[in-house]
Amino acid sequence: MKGDNSWYPERVDLDWIEATGRPPHPVFLEMEEAASGLRRVPILSRDSGRALGVLAAGRRRIVEVGTAIGYSTLWMALAMPSD
C-alpha cells in the first residue's frame, strides 16, 4: 500500500537510471534474451537488477535462494568486491 512517504519510480526515472548507469555486462543481455524466449523465464527487470547491485555493493556474503537462471545473482555478484 502506498503511503504519503512512498515513492514509486516512473518511466522517466527508470530511463534516467538506465542512461546514467554503466552499460549492462554482455552476459546480462544474453540472459535477458534467453529469458524472453519460448519458455519465458521470469527474471527481474534490469532496473531491479541495478537496485540489487546497489544493495549488494561492499557486501562480503550474500545468500539467494530460488534463482531461475541466476540473473539476479549475477547482478549482486558483480557488485561485490572482487575478493
Phi, psi and omega in degrees: 000132182281129177256178181297331182264006181277152176222127176245122182296141176261175184304320180298323178293315181295322177296321178295316179301314181295320182289329182267345179281165175296152174301143181296143175303143181305330179295323176301316180298319178296318180294320178298318179296315180297319182292331181272002181290204186299325184277345178051063179291127180286121175231166176296160169287159178298326178299316179293324177298316178298321178296319177298321178300319178296317180293329182274344184303130178082355180282151177260333180220140177220138175242129175229132182239135174089036179284153177271289179240009176087014182299308181291326177300318181295320177302315181289317183298318181289341178274343181284159175301150185292341180270000000 
